[in-house]
PDB file of C-alpha atoms in Angstrom:
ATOM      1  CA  UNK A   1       0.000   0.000   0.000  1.00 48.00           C
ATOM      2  CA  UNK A   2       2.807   2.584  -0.869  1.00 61.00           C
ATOM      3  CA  UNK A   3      -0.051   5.240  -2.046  1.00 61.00           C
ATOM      4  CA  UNK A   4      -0.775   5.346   1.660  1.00 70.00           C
ATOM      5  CA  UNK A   5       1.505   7.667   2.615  1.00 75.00           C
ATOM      6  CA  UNK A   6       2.273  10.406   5.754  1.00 79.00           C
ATOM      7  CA  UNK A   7       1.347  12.826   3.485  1.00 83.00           C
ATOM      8  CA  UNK A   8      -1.480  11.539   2.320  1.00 86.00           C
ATOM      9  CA  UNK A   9      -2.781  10.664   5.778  1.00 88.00           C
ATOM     10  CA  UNK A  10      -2.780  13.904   6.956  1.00 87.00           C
ATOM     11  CA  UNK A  11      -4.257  15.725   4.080  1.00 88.00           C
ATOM     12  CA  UNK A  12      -7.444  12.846   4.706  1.00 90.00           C
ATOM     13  CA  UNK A  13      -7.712  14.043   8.186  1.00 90.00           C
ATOM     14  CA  UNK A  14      -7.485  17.768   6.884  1.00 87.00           C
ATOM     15  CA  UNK A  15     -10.389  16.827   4.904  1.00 90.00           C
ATOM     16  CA  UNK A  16     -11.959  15.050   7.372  1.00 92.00           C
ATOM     17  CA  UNK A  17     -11.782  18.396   9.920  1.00 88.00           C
ATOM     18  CA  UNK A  18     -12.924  20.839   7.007  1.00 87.00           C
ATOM     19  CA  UNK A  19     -15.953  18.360   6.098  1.00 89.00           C
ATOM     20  CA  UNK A  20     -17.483  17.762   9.921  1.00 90.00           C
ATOM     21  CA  UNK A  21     -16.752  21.885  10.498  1.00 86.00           C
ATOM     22  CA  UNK A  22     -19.492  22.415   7.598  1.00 86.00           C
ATOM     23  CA  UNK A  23     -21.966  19.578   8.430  1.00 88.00           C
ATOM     24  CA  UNK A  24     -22.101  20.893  11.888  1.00 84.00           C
ATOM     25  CA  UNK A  25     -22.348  24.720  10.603  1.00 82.00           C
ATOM     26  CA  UNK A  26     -25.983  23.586  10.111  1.00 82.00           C
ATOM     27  CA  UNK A  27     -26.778  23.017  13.397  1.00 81.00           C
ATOM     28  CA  UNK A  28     -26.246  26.407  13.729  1.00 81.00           C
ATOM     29  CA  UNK A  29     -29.678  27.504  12.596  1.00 80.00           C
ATOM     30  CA  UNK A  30     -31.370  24.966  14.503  1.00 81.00           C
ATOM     31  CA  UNK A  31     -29.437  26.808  17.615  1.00 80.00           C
ATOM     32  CA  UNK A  32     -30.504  29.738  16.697  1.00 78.00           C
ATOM     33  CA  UNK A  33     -34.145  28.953  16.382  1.00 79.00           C
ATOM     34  CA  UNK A  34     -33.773  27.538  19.501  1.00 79.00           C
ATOM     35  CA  UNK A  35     -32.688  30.289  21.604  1.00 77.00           C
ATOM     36  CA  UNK A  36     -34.751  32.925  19.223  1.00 78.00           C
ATOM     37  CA  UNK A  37     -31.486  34.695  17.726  1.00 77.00           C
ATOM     38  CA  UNK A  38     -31.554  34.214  14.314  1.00 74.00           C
ATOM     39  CA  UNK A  39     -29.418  37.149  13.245  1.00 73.00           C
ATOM     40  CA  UNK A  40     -26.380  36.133  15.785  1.00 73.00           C
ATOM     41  CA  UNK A  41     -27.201  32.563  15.306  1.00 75.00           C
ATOM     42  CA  UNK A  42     -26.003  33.538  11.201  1.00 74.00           C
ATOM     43  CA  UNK A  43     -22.949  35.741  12.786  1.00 76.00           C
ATOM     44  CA  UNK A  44     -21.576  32.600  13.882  1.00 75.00           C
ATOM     45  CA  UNK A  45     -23.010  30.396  11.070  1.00 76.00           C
ATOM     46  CA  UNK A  46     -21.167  32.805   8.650  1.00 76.00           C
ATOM     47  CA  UNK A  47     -18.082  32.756  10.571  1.00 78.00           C
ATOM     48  CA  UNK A  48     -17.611  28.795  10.059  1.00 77.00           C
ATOM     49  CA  UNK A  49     -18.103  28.446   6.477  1.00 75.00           C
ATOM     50  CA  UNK A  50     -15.295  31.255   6.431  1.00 79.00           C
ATOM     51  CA  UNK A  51     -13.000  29.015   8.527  1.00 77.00           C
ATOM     52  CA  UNK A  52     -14.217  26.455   6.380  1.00 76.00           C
ATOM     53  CA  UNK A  53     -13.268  27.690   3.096  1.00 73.00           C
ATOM     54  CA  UNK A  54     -10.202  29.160   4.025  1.00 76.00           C
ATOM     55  CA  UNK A  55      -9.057  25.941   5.192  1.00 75.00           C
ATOM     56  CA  UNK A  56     -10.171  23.952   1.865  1.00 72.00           C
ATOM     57  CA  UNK A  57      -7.994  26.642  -0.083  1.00 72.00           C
ATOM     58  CA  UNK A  58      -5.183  26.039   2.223  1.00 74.00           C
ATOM     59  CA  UNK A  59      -5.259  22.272   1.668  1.00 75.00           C
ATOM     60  CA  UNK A  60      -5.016  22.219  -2.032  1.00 75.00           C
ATOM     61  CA  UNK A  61      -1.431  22.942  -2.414  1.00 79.00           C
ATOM     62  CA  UNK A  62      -0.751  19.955  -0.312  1.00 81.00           C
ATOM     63  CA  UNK A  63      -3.010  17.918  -2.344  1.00 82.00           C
ATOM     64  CA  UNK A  64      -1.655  19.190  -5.315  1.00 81.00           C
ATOM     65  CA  UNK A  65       1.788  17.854  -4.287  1.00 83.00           C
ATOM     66  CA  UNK A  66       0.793  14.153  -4.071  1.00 82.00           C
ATOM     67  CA  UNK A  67       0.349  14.596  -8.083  1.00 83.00           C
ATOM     68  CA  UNK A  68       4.184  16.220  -7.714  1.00 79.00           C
ATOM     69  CA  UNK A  69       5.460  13.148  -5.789  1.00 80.00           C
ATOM     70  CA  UNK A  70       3.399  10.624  -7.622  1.00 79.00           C
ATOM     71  CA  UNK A  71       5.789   7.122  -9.341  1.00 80.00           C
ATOM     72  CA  UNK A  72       6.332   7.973 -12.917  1.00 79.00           C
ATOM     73  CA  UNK A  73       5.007   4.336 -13.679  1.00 80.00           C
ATOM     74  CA  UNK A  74       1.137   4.141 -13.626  1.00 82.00           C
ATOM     75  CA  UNK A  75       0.267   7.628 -12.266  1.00 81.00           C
ATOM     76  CA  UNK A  76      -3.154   7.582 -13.188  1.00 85.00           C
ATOM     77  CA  UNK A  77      -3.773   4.782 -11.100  1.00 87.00           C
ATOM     78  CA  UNK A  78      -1.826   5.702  -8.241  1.00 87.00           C
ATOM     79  CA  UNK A  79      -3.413   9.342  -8.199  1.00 87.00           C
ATOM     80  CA  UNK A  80      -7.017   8.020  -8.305  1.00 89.00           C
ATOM     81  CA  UNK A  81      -6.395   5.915  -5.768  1.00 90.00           C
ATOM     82  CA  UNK A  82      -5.187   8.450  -3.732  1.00 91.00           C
ATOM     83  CA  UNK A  83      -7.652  11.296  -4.411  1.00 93.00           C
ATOM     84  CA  UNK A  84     -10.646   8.754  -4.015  1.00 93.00           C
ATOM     85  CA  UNK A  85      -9.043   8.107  -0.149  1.00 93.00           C
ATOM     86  CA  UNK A  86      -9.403  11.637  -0.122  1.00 93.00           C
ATOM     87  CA  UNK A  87     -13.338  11.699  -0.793  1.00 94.00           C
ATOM     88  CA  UNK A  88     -13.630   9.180   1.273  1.00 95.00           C
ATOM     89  CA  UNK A  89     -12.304  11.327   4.148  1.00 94.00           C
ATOM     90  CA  UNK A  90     -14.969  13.440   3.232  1.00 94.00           C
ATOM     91  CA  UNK A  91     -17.502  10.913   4.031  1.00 96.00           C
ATOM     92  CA  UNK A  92     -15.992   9.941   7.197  1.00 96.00           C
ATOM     93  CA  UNK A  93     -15.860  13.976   7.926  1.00 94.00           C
ATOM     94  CA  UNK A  94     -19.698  14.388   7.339  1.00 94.00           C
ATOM     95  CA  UNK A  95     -20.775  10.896   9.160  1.00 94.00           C
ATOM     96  CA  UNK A  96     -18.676  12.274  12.138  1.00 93.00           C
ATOM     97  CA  UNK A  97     -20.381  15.740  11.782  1.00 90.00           C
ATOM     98  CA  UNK A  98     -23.636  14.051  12.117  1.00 90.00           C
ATOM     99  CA  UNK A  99     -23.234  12.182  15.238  1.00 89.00           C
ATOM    100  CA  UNK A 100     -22.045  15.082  16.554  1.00 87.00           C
ATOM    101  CA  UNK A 101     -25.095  17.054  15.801  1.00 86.00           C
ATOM    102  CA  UNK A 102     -27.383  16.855  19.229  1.00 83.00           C
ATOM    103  CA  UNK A 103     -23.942  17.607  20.999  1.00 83.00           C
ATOM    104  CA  UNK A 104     -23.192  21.214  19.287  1.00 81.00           C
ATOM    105  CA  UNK A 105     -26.586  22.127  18.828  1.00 81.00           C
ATOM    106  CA  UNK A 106     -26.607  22.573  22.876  1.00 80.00           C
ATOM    107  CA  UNK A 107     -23.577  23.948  22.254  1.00 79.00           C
ATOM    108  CA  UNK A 108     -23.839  26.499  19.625  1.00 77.00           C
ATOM    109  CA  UNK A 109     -27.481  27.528  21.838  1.00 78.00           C
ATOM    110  CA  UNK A 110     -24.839  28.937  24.794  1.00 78.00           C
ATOM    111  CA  UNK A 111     -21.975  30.158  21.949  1.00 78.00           C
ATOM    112  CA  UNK A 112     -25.055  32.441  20.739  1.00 76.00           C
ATOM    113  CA  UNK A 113     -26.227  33.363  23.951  1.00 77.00           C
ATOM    114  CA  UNK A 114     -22.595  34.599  25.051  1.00 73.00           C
ATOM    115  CA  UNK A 115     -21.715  36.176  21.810  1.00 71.00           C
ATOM    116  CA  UNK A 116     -24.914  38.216  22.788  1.00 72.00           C
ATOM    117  CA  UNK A 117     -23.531  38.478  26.424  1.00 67.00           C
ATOM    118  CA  UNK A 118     -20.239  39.731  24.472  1.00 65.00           C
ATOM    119  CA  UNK A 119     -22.087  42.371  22.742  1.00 65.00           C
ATOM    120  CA  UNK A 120     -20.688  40.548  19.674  1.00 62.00           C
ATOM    121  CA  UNK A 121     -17.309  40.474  19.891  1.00 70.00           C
ATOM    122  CA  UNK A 122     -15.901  37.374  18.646  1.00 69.00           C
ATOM    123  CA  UNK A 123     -12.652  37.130  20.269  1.00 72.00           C
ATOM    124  CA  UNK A 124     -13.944  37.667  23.777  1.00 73.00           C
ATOM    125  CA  UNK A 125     -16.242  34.590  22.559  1.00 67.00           C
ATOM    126  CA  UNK A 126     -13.543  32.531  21.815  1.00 73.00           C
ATOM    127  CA  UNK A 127     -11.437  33.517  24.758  1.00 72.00           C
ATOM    128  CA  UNK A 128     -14.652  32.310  26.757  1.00 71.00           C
ATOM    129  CA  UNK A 129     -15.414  29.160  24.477  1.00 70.00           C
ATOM    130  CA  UNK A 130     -11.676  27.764  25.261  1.00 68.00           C
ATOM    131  CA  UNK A 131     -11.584  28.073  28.806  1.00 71.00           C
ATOM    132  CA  UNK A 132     -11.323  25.138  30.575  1.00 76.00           C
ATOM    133  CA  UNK A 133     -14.795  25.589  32.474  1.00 73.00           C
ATOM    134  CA  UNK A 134     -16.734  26.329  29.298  1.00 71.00           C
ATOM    135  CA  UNK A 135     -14.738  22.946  27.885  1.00 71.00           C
ATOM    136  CA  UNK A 136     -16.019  21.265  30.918  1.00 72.00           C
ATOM    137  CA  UNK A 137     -19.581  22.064  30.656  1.00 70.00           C
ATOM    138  CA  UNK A 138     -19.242  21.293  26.832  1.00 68.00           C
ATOM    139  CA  UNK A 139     -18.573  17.398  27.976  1.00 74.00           C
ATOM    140  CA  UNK A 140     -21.900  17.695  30.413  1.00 71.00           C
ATOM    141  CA  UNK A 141     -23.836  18.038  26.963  1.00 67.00           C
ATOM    142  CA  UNK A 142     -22.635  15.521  24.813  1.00 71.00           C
ATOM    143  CA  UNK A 143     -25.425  13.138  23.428  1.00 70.00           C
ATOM    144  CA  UNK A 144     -25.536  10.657  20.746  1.00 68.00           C
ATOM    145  CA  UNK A 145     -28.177  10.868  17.906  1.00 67.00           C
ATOM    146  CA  UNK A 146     -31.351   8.974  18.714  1.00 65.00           C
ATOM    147  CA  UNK A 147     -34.288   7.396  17.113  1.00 63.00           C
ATOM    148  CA  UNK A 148     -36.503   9.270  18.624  1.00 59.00           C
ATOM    149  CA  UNK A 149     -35.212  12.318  17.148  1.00 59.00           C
ATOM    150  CA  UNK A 150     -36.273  11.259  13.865  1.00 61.00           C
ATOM    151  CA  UNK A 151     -39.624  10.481  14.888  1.00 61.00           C
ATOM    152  CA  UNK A 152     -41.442  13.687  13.991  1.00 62.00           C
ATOM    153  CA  UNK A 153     -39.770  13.214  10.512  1.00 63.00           C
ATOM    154  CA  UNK A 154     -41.957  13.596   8.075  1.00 62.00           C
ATOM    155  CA  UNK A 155     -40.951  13.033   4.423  1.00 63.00           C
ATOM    156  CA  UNK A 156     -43.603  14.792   3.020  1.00 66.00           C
ATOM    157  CA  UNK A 157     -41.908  18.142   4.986  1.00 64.00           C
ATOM    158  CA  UNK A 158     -38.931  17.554   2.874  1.00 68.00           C
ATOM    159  CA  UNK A 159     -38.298  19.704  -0.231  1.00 77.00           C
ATOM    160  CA  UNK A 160     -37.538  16.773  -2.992  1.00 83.00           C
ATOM    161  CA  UNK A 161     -35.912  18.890  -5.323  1.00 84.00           C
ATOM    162  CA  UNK A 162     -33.666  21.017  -2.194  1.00 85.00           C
ATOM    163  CA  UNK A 163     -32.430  17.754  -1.191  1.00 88.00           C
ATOM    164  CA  UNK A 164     -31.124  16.626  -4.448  1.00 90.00           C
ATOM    165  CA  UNK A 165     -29.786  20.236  -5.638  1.00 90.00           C
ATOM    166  CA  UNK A 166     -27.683  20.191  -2.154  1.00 89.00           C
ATOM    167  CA  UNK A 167     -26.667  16.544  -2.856  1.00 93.00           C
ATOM    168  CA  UNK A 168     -25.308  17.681  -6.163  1.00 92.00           C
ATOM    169  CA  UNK A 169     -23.640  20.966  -4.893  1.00 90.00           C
ATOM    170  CA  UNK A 170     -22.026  18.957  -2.136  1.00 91.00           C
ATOM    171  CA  UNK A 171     -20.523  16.648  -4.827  1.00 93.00           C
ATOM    172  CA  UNK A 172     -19.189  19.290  -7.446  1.00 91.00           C
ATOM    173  CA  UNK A 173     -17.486  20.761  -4.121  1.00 87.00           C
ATOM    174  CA  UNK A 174     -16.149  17.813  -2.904  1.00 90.00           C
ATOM    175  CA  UNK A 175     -14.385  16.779  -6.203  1.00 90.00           C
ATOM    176  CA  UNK A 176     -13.818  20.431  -7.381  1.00 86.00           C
ATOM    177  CA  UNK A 177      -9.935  20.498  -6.834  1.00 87.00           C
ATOM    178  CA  UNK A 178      -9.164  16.958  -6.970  1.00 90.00           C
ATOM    179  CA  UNK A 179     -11.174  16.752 -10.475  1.00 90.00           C
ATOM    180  CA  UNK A 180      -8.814  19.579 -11.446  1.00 89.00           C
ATOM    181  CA  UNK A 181      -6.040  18.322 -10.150  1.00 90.00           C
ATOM    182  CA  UNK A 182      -6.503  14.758 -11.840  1.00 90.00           C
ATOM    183  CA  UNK A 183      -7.433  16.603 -15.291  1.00 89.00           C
ATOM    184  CA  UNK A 184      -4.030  17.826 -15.145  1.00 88.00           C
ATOM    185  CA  UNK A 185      -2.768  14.464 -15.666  1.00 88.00           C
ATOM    186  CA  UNK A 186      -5.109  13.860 -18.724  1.00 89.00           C
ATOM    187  CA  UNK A 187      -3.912  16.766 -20.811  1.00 87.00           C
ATOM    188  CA  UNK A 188      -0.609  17.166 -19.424  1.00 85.00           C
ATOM    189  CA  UNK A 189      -0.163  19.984 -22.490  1.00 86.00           C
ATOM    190  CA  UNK A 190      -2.979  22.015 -20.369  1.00 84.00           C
ATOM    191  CA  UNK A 191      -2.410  21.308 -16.749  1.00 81.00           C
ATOM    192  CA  UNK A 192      -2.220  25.346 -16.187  1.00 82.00           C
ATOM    193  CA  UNK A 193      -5.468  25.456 -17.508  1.00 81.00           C
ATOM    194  CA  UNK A 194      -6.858  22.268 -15.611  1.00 83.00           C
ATOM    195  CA  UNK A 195      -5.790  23.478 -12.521  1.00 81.00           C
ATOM    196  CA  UNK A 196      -6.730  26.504 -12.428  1.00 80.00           C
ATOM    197  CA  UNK A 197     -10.602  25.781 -13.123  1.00 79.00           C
ATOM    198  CA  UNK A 198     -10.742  24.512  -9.352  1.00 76.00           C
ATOM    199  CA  UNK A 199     -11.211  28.101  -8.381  1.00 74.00           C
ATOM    200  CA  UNK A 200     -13.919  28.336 -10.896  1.00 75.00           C
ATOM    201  CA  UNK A 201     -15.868  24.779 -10.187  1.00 79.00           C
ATOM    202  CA  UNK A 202     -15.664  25.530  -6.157  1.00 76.00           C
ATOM    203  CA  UNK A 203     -16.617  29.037  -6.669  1.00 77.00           C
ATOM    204  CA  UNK A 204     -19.347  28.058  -8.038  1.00 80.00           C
ATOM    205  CA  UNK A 205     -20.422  25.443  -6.108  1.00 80.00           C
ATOM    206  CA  UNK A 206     -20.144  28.022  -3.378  1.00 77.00           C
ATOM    207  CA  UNK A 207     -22.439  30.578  -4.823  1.00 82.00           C
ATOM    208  CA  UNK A 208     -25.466  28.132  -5.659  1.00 82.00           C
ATOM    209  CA  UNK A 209     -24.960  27.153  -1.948  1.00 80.00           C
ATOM    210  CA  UNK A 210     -25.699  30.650  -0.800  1.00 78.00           C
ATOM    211  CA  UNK A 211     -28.238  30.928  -3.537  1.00 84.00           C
ATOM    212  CA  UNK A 212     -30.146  28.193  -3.626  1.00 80.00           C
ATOM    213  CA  UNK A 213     -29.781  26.099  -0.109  1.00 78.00           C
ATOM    214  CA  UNK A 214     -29.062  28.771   2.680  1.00 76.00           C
ATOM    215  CA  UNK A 215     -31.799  31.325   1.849  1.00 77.00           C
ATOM    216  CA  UNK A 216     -34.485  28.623   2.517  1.00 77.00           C
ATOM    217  CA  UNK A 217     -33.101  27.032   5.298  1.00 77.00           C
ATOM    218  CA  UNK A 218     -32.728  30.313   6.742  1.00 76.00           C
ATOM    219  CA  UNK A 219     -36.534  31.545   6.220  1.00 78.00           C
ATOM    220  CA  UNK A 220     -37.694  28.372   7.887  1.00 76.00           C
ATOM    221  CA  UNK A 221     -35.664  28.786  11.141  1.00 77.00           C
ATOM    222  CA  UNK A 222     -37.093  32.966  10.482  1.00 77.00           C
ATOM    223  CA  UNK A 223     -40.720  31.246  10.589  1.00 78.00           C
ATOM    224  CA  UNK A 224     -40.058  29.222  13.742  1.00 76.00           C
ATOM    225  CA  UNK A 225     -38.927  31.961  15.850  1.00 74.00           C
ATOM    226  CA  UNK A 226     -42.006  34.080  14.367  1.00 77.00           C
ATOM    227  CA  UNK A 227     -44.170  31.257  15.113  1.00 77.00           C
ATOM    228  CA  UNK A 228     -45.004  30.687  11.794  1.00 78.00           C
ATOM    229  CA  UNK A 229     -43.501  27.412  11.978  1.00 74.00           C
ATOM    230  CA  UNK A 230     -42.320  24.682  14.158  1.00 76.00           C
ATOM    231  CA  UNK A 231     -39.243  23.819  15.362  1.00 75.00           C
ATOM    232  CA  UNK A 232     -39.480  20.451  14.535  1.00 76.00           C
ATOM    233  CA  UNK A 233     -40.256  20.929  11.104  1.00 77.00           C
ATOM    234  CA  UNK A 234     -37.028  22.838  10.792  1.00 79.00           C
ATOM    235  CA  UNK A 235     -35.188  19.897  12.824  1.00 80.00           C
ATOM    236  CA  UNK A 236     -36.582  17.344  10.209  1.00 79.00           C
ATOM    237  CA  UNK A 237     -35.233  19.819   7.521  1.00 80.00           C
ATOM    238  CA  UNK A 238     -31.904  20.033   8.895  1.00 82.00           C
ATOM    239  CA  UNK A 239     -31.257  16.633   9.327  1.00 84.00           C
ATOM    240  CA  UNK A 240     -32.479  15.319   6.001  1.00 85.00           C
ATOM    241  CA  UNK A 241     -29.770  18.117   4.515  1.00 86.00           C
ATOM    242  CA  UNK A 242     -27.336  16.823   6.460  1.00 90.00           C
ATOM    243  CA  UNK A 243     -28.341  13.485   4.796  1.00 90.00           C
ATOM    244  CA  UNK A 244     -27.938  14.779   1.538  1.00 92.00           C
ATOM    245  CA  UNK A 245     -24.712  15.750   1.833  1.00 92.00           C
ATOM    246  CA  UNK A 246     -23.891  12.559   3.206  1.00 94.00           C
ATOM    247  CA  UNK A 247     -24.923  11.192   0.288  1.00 96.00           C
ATOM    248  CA  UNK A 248     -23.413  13.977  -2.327  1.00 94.00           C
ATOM    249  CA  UNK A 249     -20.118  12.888  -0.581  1.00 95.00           C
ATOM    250  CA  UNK A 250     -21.246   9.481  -1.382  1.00 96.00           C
ATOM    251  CA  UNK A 251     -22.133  10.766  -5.452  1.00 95.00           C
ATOM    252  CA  UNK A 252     -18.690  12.525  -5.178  1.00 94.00           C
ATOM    253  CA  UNK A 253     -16.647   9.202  -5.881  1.00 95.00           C
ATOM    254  CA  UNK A 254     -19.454   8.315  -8.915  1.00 94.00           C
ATOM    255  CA  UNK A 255     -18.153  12.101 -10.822  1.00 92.00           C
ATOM    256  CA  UNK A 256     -14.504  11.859  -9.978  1.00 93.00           C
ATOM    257  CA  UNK A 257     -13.217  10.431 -13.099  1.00 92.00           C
ATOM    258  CA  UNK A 258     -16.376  11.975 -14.975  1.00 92.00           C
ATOM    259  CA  UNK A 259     -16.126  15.988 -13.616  1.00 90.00           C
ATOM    260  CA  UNK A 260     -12.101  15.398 -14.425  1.00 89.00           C
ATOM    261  CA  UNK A 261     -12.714  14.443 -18.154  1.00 90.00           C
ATOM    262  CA  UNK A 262     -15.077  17.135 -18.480  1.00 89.00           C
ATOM    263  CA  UNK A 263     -12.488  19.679 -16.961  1.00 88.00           C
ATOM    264  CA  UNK A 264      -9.951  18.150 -19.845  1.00 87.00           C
ATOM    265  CA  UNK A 265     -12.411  18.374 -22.721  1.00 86.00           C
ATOM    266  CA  UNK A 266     -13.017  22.024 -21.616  1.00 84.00           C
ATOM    267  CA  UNK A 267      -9.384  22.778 -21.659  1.00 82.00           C
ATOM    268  CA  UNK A 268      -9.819  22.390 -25.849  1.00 75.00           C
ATOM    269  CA  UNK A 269     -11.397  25.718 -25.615  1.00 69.00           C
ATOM    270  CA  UNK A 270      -8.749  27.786 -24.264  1.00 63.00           C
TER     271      UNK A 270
END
């Protein structure tokens, strides 16, 4: 198993951080509905896809070094099997993200209460959220998912065609770079080209997130603390999104090869 390098370990458990941060940014809402603070519930929403992103961007030059370092003799092969160890630590991310869930939601209801208390500033928040008291009463509210909090689910409450658009985003952004990257070894006479279109694929991945999944999400948890809605109509929401993306990670390894031939052909162009 020489693919299964140092390098490529830690890059998977880069991954892995970067893809449980974002499944539990959407417990955030749910927080947020909870405590009735929608607007500072999306303060600290926004600040973790930030933290998020940045640290995707900062990962890619170390993934695009395992195409660097890769044998000369069957690279293709070795690089595939590499990158799709890569998705797959996206999977693992995500799964981990989820049984995580019931734990931050407590958790990100007492972040948005003291980011309140701190009259927003942030880094008095975070000076607050590492103390070793607040770390303490973290532990006092972990909780494994249940059954029973799945038994209000109702699939008739979930949008059909919002689950599938954020199953497809979720893949597009999983593979974005690593498609790119993997192109680059197709037309080897275009790699500039090849690579660069990661910025392009992610970006706009990114944008149909914000345009498509976040507004509605974000009018639901608005109707819940209006009382237009209930909460555990939101819940049910929230958790079949997570779902999705669970299984957009999932569609992820099904586009690889495709989304990196379709990055090559559109190379031709330039």
């Amino acid at each position: 198993m020489e693919f299964l390098s140092e390098k490529l370990i830690l890059i998977a458990l880069f991954i892995f951080i970067i893809h449980s941060v974002e499944t539990l940014a959407y417990a955030v809402r749910l927080s947020g509905a909870r405590v009735k603070m929608i607007a500072s519930a999306l303060s600290l929403f926004n600040i973790m896809v930030i933290v998020s992103r940045l640290a995707n961007m900062m990962q890619q030059p170390f993934t695009g070094n395992l195409i660097d370092t890769a044998p000369k003799e069957n690279t293709l092969e070795f690089v595939e099997t590499q990158f799709r160890i890569l998705i797959g630590a996206s999977t693992a991310g995500t799964v981990f993200g989820m049984i995580l869930l019931p734990t931050f939601i407590a958790l990100f209801s007492r972040a948005i209460i003291h980011l309140s208390e701190e009259k927003g500033s942030v880094p008095s928040l975070m000076k607050r959220i590492v103390s070793i008291q607040y770390i303490k009463r973290g532990i006092t509210h972990f909780s494994l998912p249940k059954f029973s909090y799945l038994q209000n689910t109702r699939i008739k409450d979930i949008p059909i065609s919002l689950f599938v658009a954020n199953m497809v985003i979720t893949a597009i952004y999983t593979i974005g770079v690593l498609a790119a990257l993997y192109a680059a070894l197709l037309v080897p006479d275009r790699a500039g080209t090849a690579i660069m279109a990661s910025g392009l694929i992610n970006g706009i991945a990114t944008i149909l997130l914000v345009i498509i999944i976040d507004p509605k999400i974000s009018v639901l948890a608005d109707d819940v603390v209006n009382q237009r809605g209930s909460y555990e109509k939101l819940k049910s929401i929230s958790i079949m999104m997570v779902t999705s993306r669970l299984l957009g990670t999932l569609l992820a390894q099904i586009l690889f090869i495709w989304g990196a031939r379709y990055i090559a052909w559109f190379t031709e162009f330039y």
